[in-house]
C-alpha cells in the first residue's frame, strides 16, 4: 500500500504524491512514457534510490510493515525476500564476474536455509522453472555467455530464489524480442497465478498492459493521473493523456494517415505546477487547468482520473476525435474489435515498391557476407571450429529507403549490422557503400567514411559515455568526422530538440536521463553527422 509517496532530488520532484494498493496475486501495471517517474517510484519502494534522491514524504506498507521506517538491516530481508525486483537491463544488473549458478545460490543463501549442494540443486530447478534449456550446464556459465532473453530469465530466477510475495518488474521485456517477450510474460503470469505472487509491472507498452494487468495506473510527470481496472481502461481511457497514448498506436483503422504523436515532452522534474501537469500538451485544456490542480474523480467501476474534464469523460474521447482503441485484449476477454492487422498494413505499402529500379545504384550493397567466430579450446587456444554467426547474407538498400531485417535474438542480425559498418570485420563477402568497397579498407581509410554510416544500438545504457555531458557526446562525432562544420553547440541543441528533449539538457550527464531519453540522445548523436545510412539495432527496445 503506497500512500502519497514523494521523492525529491534536490529541487526536482520526480515522484510527487503517488498512491496505489496492490492485492496479493494481483498485477498492477504502471504505464507512462519515459521520464514520468515509474522507475523512480519502484526504486523508492525498495529504498534503492540513487544517492542524491530521498523520500520526502508518504508511506509504503508491505504486509502491514512500514518499509520507510524499517532499519536498513530489516530492509535487506525484505529485498529479495518479501519483495523481488527485476530490472530492464539484465546485462547491467547481473554480476559479470560470477557464474549464473553462483548468483542464484547467493540469493538462496541469503533468503533460505539451503546451502552447498542443496542450494545448487535448487538453483538448477529455478533455471528450469524459468524455461532455461540445459540448466545444469548453464549454472557454470557467465552472463556474457547468455543471450539477452536468457539473462532476463536468470534475473527472474534470482528474484524467485527468495520466494517473494511481490515482484516488481521494471520494463522486464523491453530489451527482448517479441517471441522471448511473450515467453517471459507468460512465465510471470504463470508464477502469479500458481504462487499467488503479486506483480508491480512497469511498462510503457500498452500491449504488455493488455496482456498482463488487473489494474492500470497511468503516470505522468511524477503523478498518477488515472487508475482503472484493465477492462475499463481499454474500453474507455478517461484522461486525455491516456487517450493520446492509444491514439499513438498504429491501427488498421487509421491506415494511410500519419501516426498521432503527443507534441512536446514531459515537463522537467524541477518544474513547478499550479495546475495540471499535462496542460502544455493537452488539446482540451481550459483556463482552470493552468491554475487549479485537478482533483481525483471517480468515474465508474473503480476507474479514477485526475482531470477537470472527468465529469464529461465520454466527451473527451469524442473531442479528441479518436475511435475507440482497437487493441487486442487477451483471448476471450472483452474487445470485439478486430486486432491490428499487420499483414494488411504491410501490404498497404505496396510490395512492388521494394523492387530496385533498373539502373539505380544501391546505397548499400552486401554480397555473401560471412562472419565466423572461432571456437578455441585447450592450453594453446587452438581453433577447433567456428560459430557461423552470419553465413552468406546478401542484400541491397536504395538511398532514402528502409530495409527491415527481422529475426529472433541470436540469429545474427546485430552481427550483420556491425559487420556492414566494419565494426566487426567480416570473414568473407563484400560490403559496398555508395559503390565503395569497405571490407578491404584499413581502419584509417574507413574513418572519413564513418560520417556516412552511423549506428543506433539497442542498449542506450552501454552506448553512451557516462563521463561526458550529452552536449559533448553529440558534438564528439561532429568534431571528429566533420571538423570544418563550425560550432557544434547550436547544432547539438537543435538535435536535442528534434529528438524531443530540451536544448538546456546538453549540460547534463547520461545517468540523469531515463532509458528512453538516453535512446533519444543516442539517436541525436547518430544524426549529428548527417549520415546517408543509419543502422538501427532494435532502437526502440
Ligand atoms: Fe487537459 Fe485540463 Fe484535464 Fe489537464 S485537467 S488533462 S489540461 S483537460
Coordinates of C-alpha atoms and ligand atoms in Angstrom, one line a residue:
X1 CA 0.0 0.0 0.0
X2 CA 1.7 3.2 -1.2
X3 CA 0.3 6.4 0.1
X4 CA 1.3 9.9 -1.1
X5 CA 4.9 8.8 -1.9
X6 CA 7.1 11.8 -2.9
X7 CA 10.7 11.6 -3.9
X8 CA 12.9 14.6 -4.3
X9 CA 16.2 15.1 -6.0
X10 CA 17.4 18.5 -4.8
X11 CA 14.7 20.8 -6.2
X12 CA 13.3 18.2 -8.6
X13 CA 10.3 16.1 -7.7
X14 CA 10.4 13.0 -10.0
X15 CA 7.6 11.4 -7.9
X16 CA 5.0 13.6 -6.3
X17 CA 2.2 12.2 -4.2
X18 CA 1.8 8.7 -5.8
X19 CA -0.7 6.3 -4.1
X20 CA -1.8 2.8 -5.1
X21 CA -2.6 -0.5 -3.5
X22 CA -1.7 -4.0 -4.8
X23 CA -3.6 -7.0 -3.5
X24 CA -1.9 -10.4 -3.1
X25 CA -1.8 -12.2 -6.5
X26 CA -2.8 -9.0 -8.4
X27 CA -0.9 -7.5 -11.3
X28 CA -0.8 -3.7 -11.1
X29 CA 0.9 -2.0 -14.1
X30 CA 2.4 1.4 -14.0
X31 CA 2.1 2.9 -17.5
X32 CA 3.6 6.0 -18.9
X33 CA 6.3 7.4 -21.3
X34 CA 9.9 7.5 -20.4
X35 CA 10.8 10.1 -17.7
X36 CA 7.4 10.0 -16.0
X37 CA 8.8 8.7 -12.7
X38 CA 7.8 5.0 -13.0
X39 CA 11.2 3.5 -12.2
X40 CA 11.9 6.1 -9.5
X41 CA 8.7 5.0 -7.8
X42 CA 9.8 1.4 -7.8
X43 CA 13.2 2.2 -6.5
X44 CA 11.6 4.3 -3.8
X45 CA 9.5 1.3 -2.6
X46 CA 12.7 -0.8 -2.4
X47 CA 14.7 2.1 -0.8
X48 CA 17.2 1.7 -3.6
X49 CA 17.2 5.3 -4.7
X50 CA 20.3 6.9 -6.1
X51 CA 22.4 8.8 -3.6
X52 CA 21.0 12.3 -4.5
X53 CA 17.4 11.2 -4.2
X54 CA 15.4 11.0 -1.0
X55 CA 11.9 10.0 0.0
X56 CA 10.3 13.3 1.0
X57 CA 7.0 12.1 2.3
X58 CA 4.4 9.4 2.2
X59 CA 4.3 5.8 3.4
X60 CA 5.0 2.4 1.9
X61 CA 3.4 -0.5 3.7
X62 CA 4.1 -4.1 2.8
X63 CA 2.1 -6.7 4.6
X64 CA 1.4 -4.1 7.3
X65 CA 5.1 -3.2 7.8
X66 CA 6.1 0.4 7.2
X67 CA 9.1 0.0 4.9
X68 CA 10.2 3.6 5.1
X69 CA 10.6 3.2 8.9
X70 CA 12.5 -0.1 8.8
X71 CA 16.2 -0.1 9.7
X72 CA 18.5 -1.0 6.8
X73 CA 19.0 -4.5 8.1
X74 CA 15.3 -5.1 8.1
X75 CA 15.0 -3.7 4.6
X76 CA 17.7 -6.1 3.5
X77 CA 15.5 -9.1 4.5
X78 CA 12.5 -7.6 2.6
X79 CA 14.6 -7.0 -0.6
X80 CA 14.8 -10.3 -2.4
X81 CA 12.8 -12.0 0.4
X82 CA 9.4 -10.3 0.6
X83 CA 9.8 -8.2 -2.5
X84 CA 11.8 -9.2 -5.5
X85 CA 12.8 -6.9 -8.3
X86 CA 13.9 -7.4 -11.9
X87 CA 15.3 -4.6 -13.9
X88 CA 15.1 -3.5 -17.5
X89 CA 18.6 -4.3 -18.3
X90 CA 19.7 -7.8 -17.4
X91 CA 23.1 -7.1 -18.9
X92 CA 23.9 -4.4 -16.3
X93 CA 22.1 -6.0 -13.3
X94 CA 23.9 -9.3 -13.3
X95 CA 27.4 -9.5 -11.9
X96 CA 29.7 -10.1 -14.9
X97 CA 32.4 -11.9 -12.9
X98 CA 30.2 -14.5 -11.1
X99 CA 28.7 -17.6 -12.8
X100 CA 24.9 -17.7 -13.1
X101 CA 24.8 -20.5 -10.6
X102 CA 26.8 -18.6 -8.0
X103 CA 24.5 -15.6 -8.3
X104 CA 21.4 -17.7 -7.7
X105 CA 23.0 -19.6 -4.9
X106 CA 23.9 -16.3 -3.3
X107 CA 20.3 -15.2 -3.3
X108 CA 19.2 -18.6 -1.9
X109 CA 21.8 -18.4 0.9
X110 CA 20.5 -15.0 1.9
X111 CA 16.8 -15.9 1.9
X112 CA 16.6 -19.6 2.7
X113 CA 18.3 -22.2 4.8
X114 CA 19.6 -24.1 1.7
X115 CA 23.4 -24.4 1.5
X116 CA 26.0 -26.2 -0.7
X117 CA 24.8 -29.0 -3.0
X118 CA 21.1 -28.4 -1.9
X119 CA 21.3 -24.8 -2.9
X120 CA 22.9 -25.7 -6.2
X121 CA 20.2 -28.2 -6.9
X122 CA 17.5 -25.6 -6.1
X123 CA 19.3 -23.1 -8.4
X124 CA 19.1 -25.7 -11.2
X125 CA 15.4 -26.2 -10.5
X126 CA 14.9 -22.4 -10.7
X127 CA 16.7 -22.2 -14.0
X128 CA 14.5 -25.0 -15.3
X129 CA 11.4 -23.3 -13.9
X130 CA 12.1 -20.1 -15.9
X131 CA 12.5 -22.1 -19.0
X132 CA 16.3 -22.2 -19.5
X133 CA 17.3 -25.2 -21.5
X134 CA 20.1 -27.4 -20.2
X135 CA 20.0 -25.7 -16.8
X136 CA 22.9 -27.8 -15.3
X137 CA 25.3 -26.6 -17.9
X138 CA 24.1 -23.0 -17.6
X139 CA 24.8 -22.9 -13.9
X140 CA 28.5 -22.7 -14.7
X141 CA 28.3 -20.1 -17.4
X142 CA 28.9 -16.4 -17.0
X143 CA 26.3 -13.7 -18.0
X144 CA 28.2 -12.8 -21.2
X145 CA 27.7 -16.3 -22.5
X146 CA 23.9 -15.9 -22.5
X147 CA 21.6 -14.1 -24.8
X148 CA 19.5 -11.2 -23.6
X149 CA 16.4 -13.4 -23.2
X150 CA 18.3 -16.0 -21.2
X151 CA 19.9 -13.3 -19.0
X152 CA 16.5 -11.8 -18.2
X153 CA 15.3 -15.3 -17.2
X154 CA 18.3 -15.6 -14.9
X155 CA 17.3 -12.3 -13.3
X156 CA 13.8 -13.7 -12.8
X157 CA 15.3 -16.9 -11.3
X158 CA 17.4 -14.8 -8.9
X159 CA 14.3 -12.8 -7.9
X160 CA 12.3 -16.0 -7.4
X161 CA 15.0 -17.6 -5.2
X162 CA 13.7 -15.6 -2.2
X163 CA 10.1 -16.7 -3.0
X164 CA 8.8 -13.1 -3.0
X165 CA 5.2 -12.2 -2.4
X166 CA 5.5 -9.2 -4.5
X167 CA 7.7 -9.0 -7.7
X168 CA 8.5 -5.5 -9.1
X169 CA 9.3 -5.9 -12.7
X170 CA 10.7 -2.7 -14.3
X171 CA 10.2 -3.0 -18.1
X172 CA 11.2 -6.7 -17.9
X173 CA 10.7 -7.4 -21.5
X174 CA 11.6 -4.2 -23.3
X175 CA 15.1 -5.4 -24.3
X176 CA 13.8 -8.7 -25.6
X177 CA 12.4 -9.7 -29.0
X178 CA 8.7 -10.4 -29.3
X179 CA 8.9 -14.2 -29.0
X180 CA 11.1 -14.1 -25.9
X181 CA 9.0 -11.3 -24.6
X182 CA 5.9 -13.5 -24.9
X183 CA 7.6 -16.3 -23.1
X184 CA 8.8 -14.1 -20.2
X185 CA 5.4 -12.5 -19.8
X186 CA 3.7 -16.0 -19.8
X187 CA 6.2 -17.1 -17.2
X188 CA 5.5 -14.1 -14.9
X189 CA 1.7 -14.6 -15.3
X190 CA 2.0 -18.3 -14.6
X191 CA 4.0 -17.5 -11.4
X192 CA 1.4 -15.0 -10.3
X193 CA -1.4 -17.5 -10.8
X194 CA 0.3 -20.5 -9.3
X195 CA 2.1 -18.9 -6.4
X196 CA -0.2 -16.0 -5.7
X197 CA 2.7 -13.6 -6.2
X198 CA 1.6 -10.0 -6.7
X199 CA 3.2 -8.2 -9.6
X200 CA 4.0 -4.5 -10.0
X201 CA 4.8 -4.2 -13.6
X202 CA 6.3 -1.1 -15.0
X203 CA 5.9 -0.6 -18.7
X204 CA 5.4 1.9 -21.5
X205 CA 3.9 -0.8 -23.7
X206 CA 0.1 -1.0 -24.0
X207 CA 0.4 -4.5 -25.4
X208 CA 2.0 -5.7 -22.2
X209 CA -0.7 -3.9 -20.2
X210 CA -3.4 -5.6 -22.2
X211 CA -1.9 -9.0 -21.7
X212 CA -1.0 -8.8 -18.0
X213 CA -2.7 -6.1 -16.0
X214 CA -5.5 -6.5 -13.5
X215 CA -5.4 -2.8 -12.9
X216 CA -3.6 0.0 -14.6
X217 CA -2.1 3.2 -13.2
X218 CA -1.1 5.9 -15.7
X219 CA 1.8 8.1 -14.6
X220 CA 2.6 11.5 -16.0
X221 CA 5.3 13.9 -14.8
X222 CA 5.7 12.2 -11.4
X223 CA 2.0 11.8 -10.6
X224 CA -0.7 9.2 -11.2
X225 CA -3.3 10.6 -13.5
X226 CA -5.5 7.6 -14.0
X227 CA -6.1 4.4 -12.1
X228 CA -8.5 1.9 -13.5
X229 CA -9.3 -1.8 -13.9
X230 CA -7.9 -3.1 -17.1
X231 CA -11.2 -3.6 -18.9
X232 CA -12.5 -0.1 -18.1
X233 CA -9.2 1.4 -19.1
X234 CA -9.2 -0.3 -22.5
X235 CA -12.9 0.2 -23.1
X236 CA -12.7 3.9 -22.3
X237 CA -9.5 5.6 -21.3
X238 CA -10.5 8.7 -19.4
X239 CA -7.5 11.0 -19.1
X240 CA -6.6 13.0 -22.2
X241 CA -3.0 11.6 -21.9
X242 CA -4.3 8.0 -21.8
X243 CA -6.5 8.8 -24.8
X244 CA -3.5 10.1 -26.7
X245 CA -1.4 7.1 -25.8
X246 CA -4.0 5.0 -27.5
X247 CA -4.1 7.4 -30.4
X248 CA -0.4 7.0 -30.9
X249 CA -0.8 3.2 -31.6
X250 CA -0.6 2.1 -35.2
X251 CA -4.1 0.8 -36.0
X252 CA -5.7 -0.7 -39.1
X253 CA -8.5 1.9 -38.8
X254 CA -6.0 4.8 -39.3
X255 CA -4.1 3.3 -42.2
X256 CA -2.7 5.8 -44.6
X257 CA -2.8 8.7 -42.2
X258 CA 0.1 10.0 -40.1
X259 CA 0.6 8.3 -36.8
X260 CA -0.6 10.5 -34.0
X261 CA 2.1 11.7 -31.6
X262 CA 1.8 13.7 -28.4
X263 CA 3.5 17.0 -29.1
X264 CA 6.1 18.4 -26.7
X265 CA 7.7 16.4 -23.9
X266 CA 7.2 15.5 -20.3
X267 CA 7.9 18.7 -18.2
X268 CA 11.2 18.6 -16.3
X269 CA 11.0 17.2 -12.8
X270 CA 12.1 20.5 -11.3
X271 CA 9.2 22.5 -12.9
X272 CA 6.6 24.0 -10.6
X273 CA 3.0 23.4 -11.4
X274 CA 0.0 25.3 -10.2
X275 CA -2.5 23.3 -12.2
X276 CA -2.5 20.2 -14.4
X277 CA 0.9 18.9 -15.5
X278 CA -0.3 17.8 -18.9
X279 CA -1.7 21.3 -19.7
X280 CA 1.0 22.2 -22.3
X281 CA 0.3 19.1 -24.3
X282 CA -3.4 18.8 -23.8
X283 CA -5.8 19.7 -26.6
X284 CA -8.7 20.1 -24.1
X285 CA -7.0 22.5 -21.7
X286 CA -9.2 25.2 -20.2
X287 CA -8.4 28.2 -18.1
X288 CA -8.8 26.3 -14.9
X289 CA -6.3 23.7 -16.0
X290 CA -3.4 26.1 -15.6
X291 CA -4.2 27.3 -12.1
X292 CA -6.1 24.5 -10.3
X293 CA -4.7 21.1 -9.6
X294 CA -7.3 18.7 -10.9
X295 CA -8.7 16.5 -8.0
X296 CA -9.2 12.8 -8.3
X297 CA -12.7 12.0 -9.6
X298 CA -14.3 8.6 -9.6
X299 CA -15.9 7.8 -12.9
X300 CA -17.3 4.4 -12.5
X301 CA -16.4 0.9 -11.5
X302 CA -13.2 1.8 -9.7
X303 CA -11.9 4.0 -12.6
X304 CA -10.5 7.2 -11.2
X305 CA -9.0 10.1 -13.1
X306 CA -7.3 13.4 -12.4
X307 CA -8.7 15.8 -14.9
X308 CA -11.1 18.7 -14.8
X309 CA -13.0 17.2 -17.7
X310 CA -13.6 14.0 -15.9
X311 CA -17.2 14.6 -15.3
X312 CA -17.6 14.7 -19.1
X313 CA -15.2 11.8 -19.8
X314 CA -17.1 10.5 -22.8
X315 CA -16.9 14.0 -24.4
X316 CA -13.1 13.9 -24.0
X317 CA -12.9 10.9 -26.3
X318 CA -15.2 12.4 -28.9
X319 CA -13.5 15.8 -28.8
X320 CA -10.1 14.2 -29.4
X321 CA -11.7 12.6 -32.4
X322 CA -10.1 9.2 -31.9
X323 CA -12.0 6.0 -32.5
X324 CA -12.2 3.6 -29.6
X325 CA -8.9 1.9 -29.3
X326 CA -8.8 -1.3 -31.2
X327 CA -6.4 -3.2 -29.1
X328 CA -6.3 -6.9 -28.7
X329 CA -7.2 -7.9 -25.2
X330 CA -6.2 -11.4 -24.2
X331 CA -8.4 -14.0 -25.8
X332 CA -11.9 -14.4 -24.5
X333 CA -11.8 -11.2 -22.5
X334 CA -13.7 -8.3 -24.0
X335 CA -13.0 -6.4 -27.1
X336 CA -14.9 -7.5 -30.1
X337 CA -12.9 -5.1 -32.3
X338 CA -10.5 -6.7 -34.7
X339 CA -6.9 -6.9 -33.7
X340 CA -4.2 -4.9 -35.5
X341 CA -3.9 -6.3 -39.0
X342 CA -0.2 -6.3 -39.5
X343 CA -0.3 -8.1 -42.8
X344 CA -2.8 -5.7 -44.2
X345 CA -0.7 -2.8 -43.1
X346 CA 2.4 -4.4 -44.7
X347 CA 0.5 -4.8 -48.0
X348 CA -0.7 -1.2 -47.9
X349 CA 2.8 0.0 -48.6
X350 CA 2.8 -2.0 -51.8
X351 CA 5.1 -4.9 -52.4
X352 CA 6.2 -3.7 -55.8
X353 CA 7.7 -0.6 -54.1
X354 CA 10.6 -2.6 -52.8
X355 CA 12.0 -3.6 -56.2
X356 CA 15.2 -1.8 -57.1
X357 CA 14.6 0.4 -60.1
X358 CA 16.8 -0.6 -63.1
X359 CA 20.0 1.3 -63.5
X360 CA 19.9 2.8 -59.9
X361 CA 23.0 2.2 -57.7
X362 CA 22.1 0.9 -54.3
X363 CA 23.4 3.0 -51.4
X364 CA 24.4 -0.2 -49.6
X365 CA 25.1 -3.5 -51.4
X366 CA 26.0 -6.5 -49.3
X367 CA 27.1 -9.7 -51.1
X368 CA 27.6 -13.1 -49.5
X369 CA 28.6 -11.6 -46.1
X370 CA 30.0 -14.1 -43.7
X371 CA 31.1 -13.6 -40.1
X372 CA 32.5 -16.6 -38.3
X373 CA 33.8 -16.6 -34.8
X374 CA 36.4 -19.3 -34.0
X375 CA 35.8 -21.7 -31.1
X376 CA 39.1 -22.1 -29.2
X377 CA 40.0 -24.9 -26.9
X378 CA 43.0 -26.1 -24.9
X379 CA 46.1 -24.5 -23.4
X380 CA 47.2 -23.1 -26.8
X381 CA 43.7 -21.9 -27.6
X382 CA 43.6 -23.7 -30.9
X383 CA 40.6 -23.1 -33.1
X384 CA 38.6 -26.3 -33.2
X385 CA 35.6 -25.0 -35.0
X386 CA 33.6 -21.8 -35.8
X387 CA 30.3 -20.2 -34.9
X388 CA 28.8 -19.1 -38.2
X389 CA 27.0 -16.0 -36.9
X390 CA 26.3 -14.7 -40.4
X391 CA 26.6 -17.0 -43.3
X392 CA 26.2 -15.8 -46.8
X393 CA 24.0 -12.7 -46.4
X394 CA 23.2 -10.6 -49.4
X395 CA 21.0 -7.5 -49.6
X396 CA 20.7 -4.1 -51.2
X397 CA 19.3 -0.9 -49.9
X398 CA 18.4 2.1 -52.0
X399 CA 19.0 5.7 -50.8
X400 CA 16.1 7.0 -48.7
X401 CA 14.6 3.6 -48.2
X402 CA 14.1 1.4 -45.2
X403 CA 15.1 -2.2 -45.1
X404 CA 13.9 -4.3 -42.1
X405 CA 16.0 -7.3 -41.1
X406 CA 13.7 -9.5 -38.9
X407 CA 14.5 -12.4 -36.7
X408 CA 14.7 -13.7 -33.2
X409 CA 17.6 -12.8 -30.9
X410 CA 20.7 -14.8 -31.5
X411 CA 20.1 -15.3 -35.2
X412 CA 22.8 -12.9 -36.4
X413 CA 21.1 -9.6 -37.0
X414 CA 23.3 -7.4 -34.8
X415 CA 26.4 -9.1 -36.0
X416 CA 25.3 -8.5 -39.6
X417 CA 24.7 -4.8 -38.8
X418 CA 28.1 -4.4 -37.2
X419 CA 29.9 -6.2 -40.0
X420 CA 28.2 -3.9 -42.6
X421 CA 29.7 -0.9 -40.7
X422 CA 33.0 -2.8 -40.3
X423 CA 32.7 -2.6 -36.5
X424 CA 33.3 -6.4 -36.8
X425 CA 35.5 -7.4 -39.7
X426 CA 33.6 -9.9 -41.9
X427 CA 35.2 -13.3 -42.6
X428 CA 34.3 -13.1 -46.2
X429 CA 32.0 -11.2 -48.6
X430 CA 31.6 -7.7 -49.8
X431 CA 30.0 -4.6 -48.4
X432 CA 29.8 -1.6 -50.7
X433 CA 28.6 1.8 -49.5
X434 CA 27.7 4.1 -52.4
X435 CA 29.9 1.9 -54.6
X436 CA 32.9 2.0 -52.3
X437 CA 34.1 -1.4 -51.1
X438 CA 34.5 -1.3 -47.3
X439 CA 35.9 -4.7 -46.4
X440 CA 39.3 -4.1 -47.9
X441 CA 39.8 -0.7 -46.2
X442 CA 42.0 -0.2 -43.2
X443 CA 40.6 1.5 -40.0
X444 CA 42.3 4.8 -41.1
X445 CA 40.8 4.6 -44.5
X446 CA 37.4 3.9 -43.1
X447 CA 37.5 6.9 -40.8
X448 CA 36.4 9.6 -43.3
X449 CA 33.6 7.2 -44.4
X450 CA 32.2 6.9 -40.9
X451 CA 30.2 10.1 -41.2
X452 CA 28.2 8.5 -43.9
X453 CA 27.2 5.5 -41.9
X454 CA 26.0 5.5 -38.3
X455 CA 24.5 3.0 -35.9
X456 CA 22.0 3.3 -33.1
X457 CA 22.5 0.5 -30.6
X458 CA 19.9 -1.4 -28.6
X459 CA 21.3 -0.5 -25.2
X460 CA 21.5 3.2 -24.5
X461 CA 22.9 2.5 -21.1
X462 CA 26.1 0.9 -22.5
X463 CA 26.4 3.0 -25.7
X464 CA 26.8 6.5 -24.1
X465 CA 30.0 7.5 -22.3
X466 CA 29.0 8.1 -18.7
X467 CA 31.7 10.7 -18.2
X468 CA 30.7 13.1 -20.9
X469 CA 27.9 15.6 -20.9
X470 CA 25.3 14.9 -23.5
X471 CA 26.1 18.0 -25.4
X472 CA 29.7 16.8 -25.7
X473 CA 28.5 13.3 -26.7
X474 CA 26.6 14.7 -29.6
X475 CA 29.3 17.1 -30.6
X476 CA 32.1 14.5 -30.4
X477 CA 31.2 12.8 -33.6
X478 CA 30.7 16.1 -35.4
X479 CA 34.1 17.4 -34.4
X480 CA 35.8 14.1 -35.2
X481 CA 34.2 13.4 -38.6
X482 CA 33.2 16.9 -39.8
X483 CA 35.8 19.2 -38.2
X484 CA 35.1 22.1 -40.6
X485 CA 31.3 22.1 -39.7
X486 CA 31.8 25.1 -37.4
X487 CA 30.4 25.5 -33.8
X488 CA 28.9 22.2 -32.7
X489 CA 26.9 23.7 -29.8
X490 CA 23.9 25.2 -31.8
X491 CA 23.7 22.1 -33.9
X492 CA 23.6 19.8 -30.9
X493 CA 21.0 22.0 -29.3
X494 CA 18.8 21.7 -32.4
X495 CA 19.3 18.0 -32.5
X496 CA 18.2 17.6 -28.9
X497 CA 15.0 19.5 -29.6
X498 CA 14.5 17.4 -32.7
X499 CA 14.5 14.2 -30.7
X500 CA 12.1 15.6 -28.2
X501 CA 14.5 16.8 -25.5
X502 CA 15.3 20.4 -24.4
X503 CA 18.4 22.2 -25.6
X504 CA 19.3 23.2 -22.0
X505 CA 19.7 19.5 -21.2
X506 CA 23.0 19.5 -23.1
X507 CA 24.9 20.2 -19.8
X508 CA 23.7 17.0 -18.1
X509 CA 25.2 13.6 -17.9
X510 CA 23.7 10.4 -19.2
X511 CA 22.8 9.0 -15.8
X512 CA 20.4 11.9 -15.3
X513 CA 18.2 10.6 -18.0
X514 CA 15.7 7.7 -18.2
X515 CA 16.3 4.8 -20.6
X516 CA 14.0 6.2 -23.3
X517 CA 15.6 9.7 -23.1
X518 CA 19.0 8.1 -23.4
X519 CA 18.0 6.4 -26.6
X520 CA 16.8 9.7 -27.9
X521 CA 20.3 11.1 -27.1
X522 CA 21.9 8.1 -29.0
X523 CA 19.7 8.9 -32.0
X524 CA 20.7 12.6 -31.9
X525 CA 24.3 11.5 -31.8
X526 CA 23.9 9.3 -34.8
X527 CA 22.1 12.0 -36.7
X528 CA 24.7 14.7 -35.8
X529 CA 26.9 13.8 -38.7
X530 CA 24.1 13.6 -41.3
X531 CA 24.7 10.0 -42.3
X532 CA 23.4 8.6 -45.5
X533 CA 23.0 5.2 -43.9
X534 CA 21.6 4.6 -40.4
X535 CA 21.7 1.1 -39.0
X536 CA 19.3 0.9 -36.0
X537 CA 19.7 -2.2 -34.0
X538 CA 16.4 -2.7 -32.1
X539 CA 16.3 1.1 -31.4
X540 CA 13.0 1.0 -29.6
X541 CA 13.7 -2.0 -27.4
Ligands
LIG1 FE1 -6.2 18.5 -20.0 FE2 -7.2 20.1 -18.2 FE3 -7.6 17.5 -18.0 FE4 -5.2 18.5 -17.6 S1 -7.0 18.9 -16.4 S2 -5.7 16.8 -18.8 S3 -5.1 20.2 -19.1 S4 -8.4 18.9 -19.6

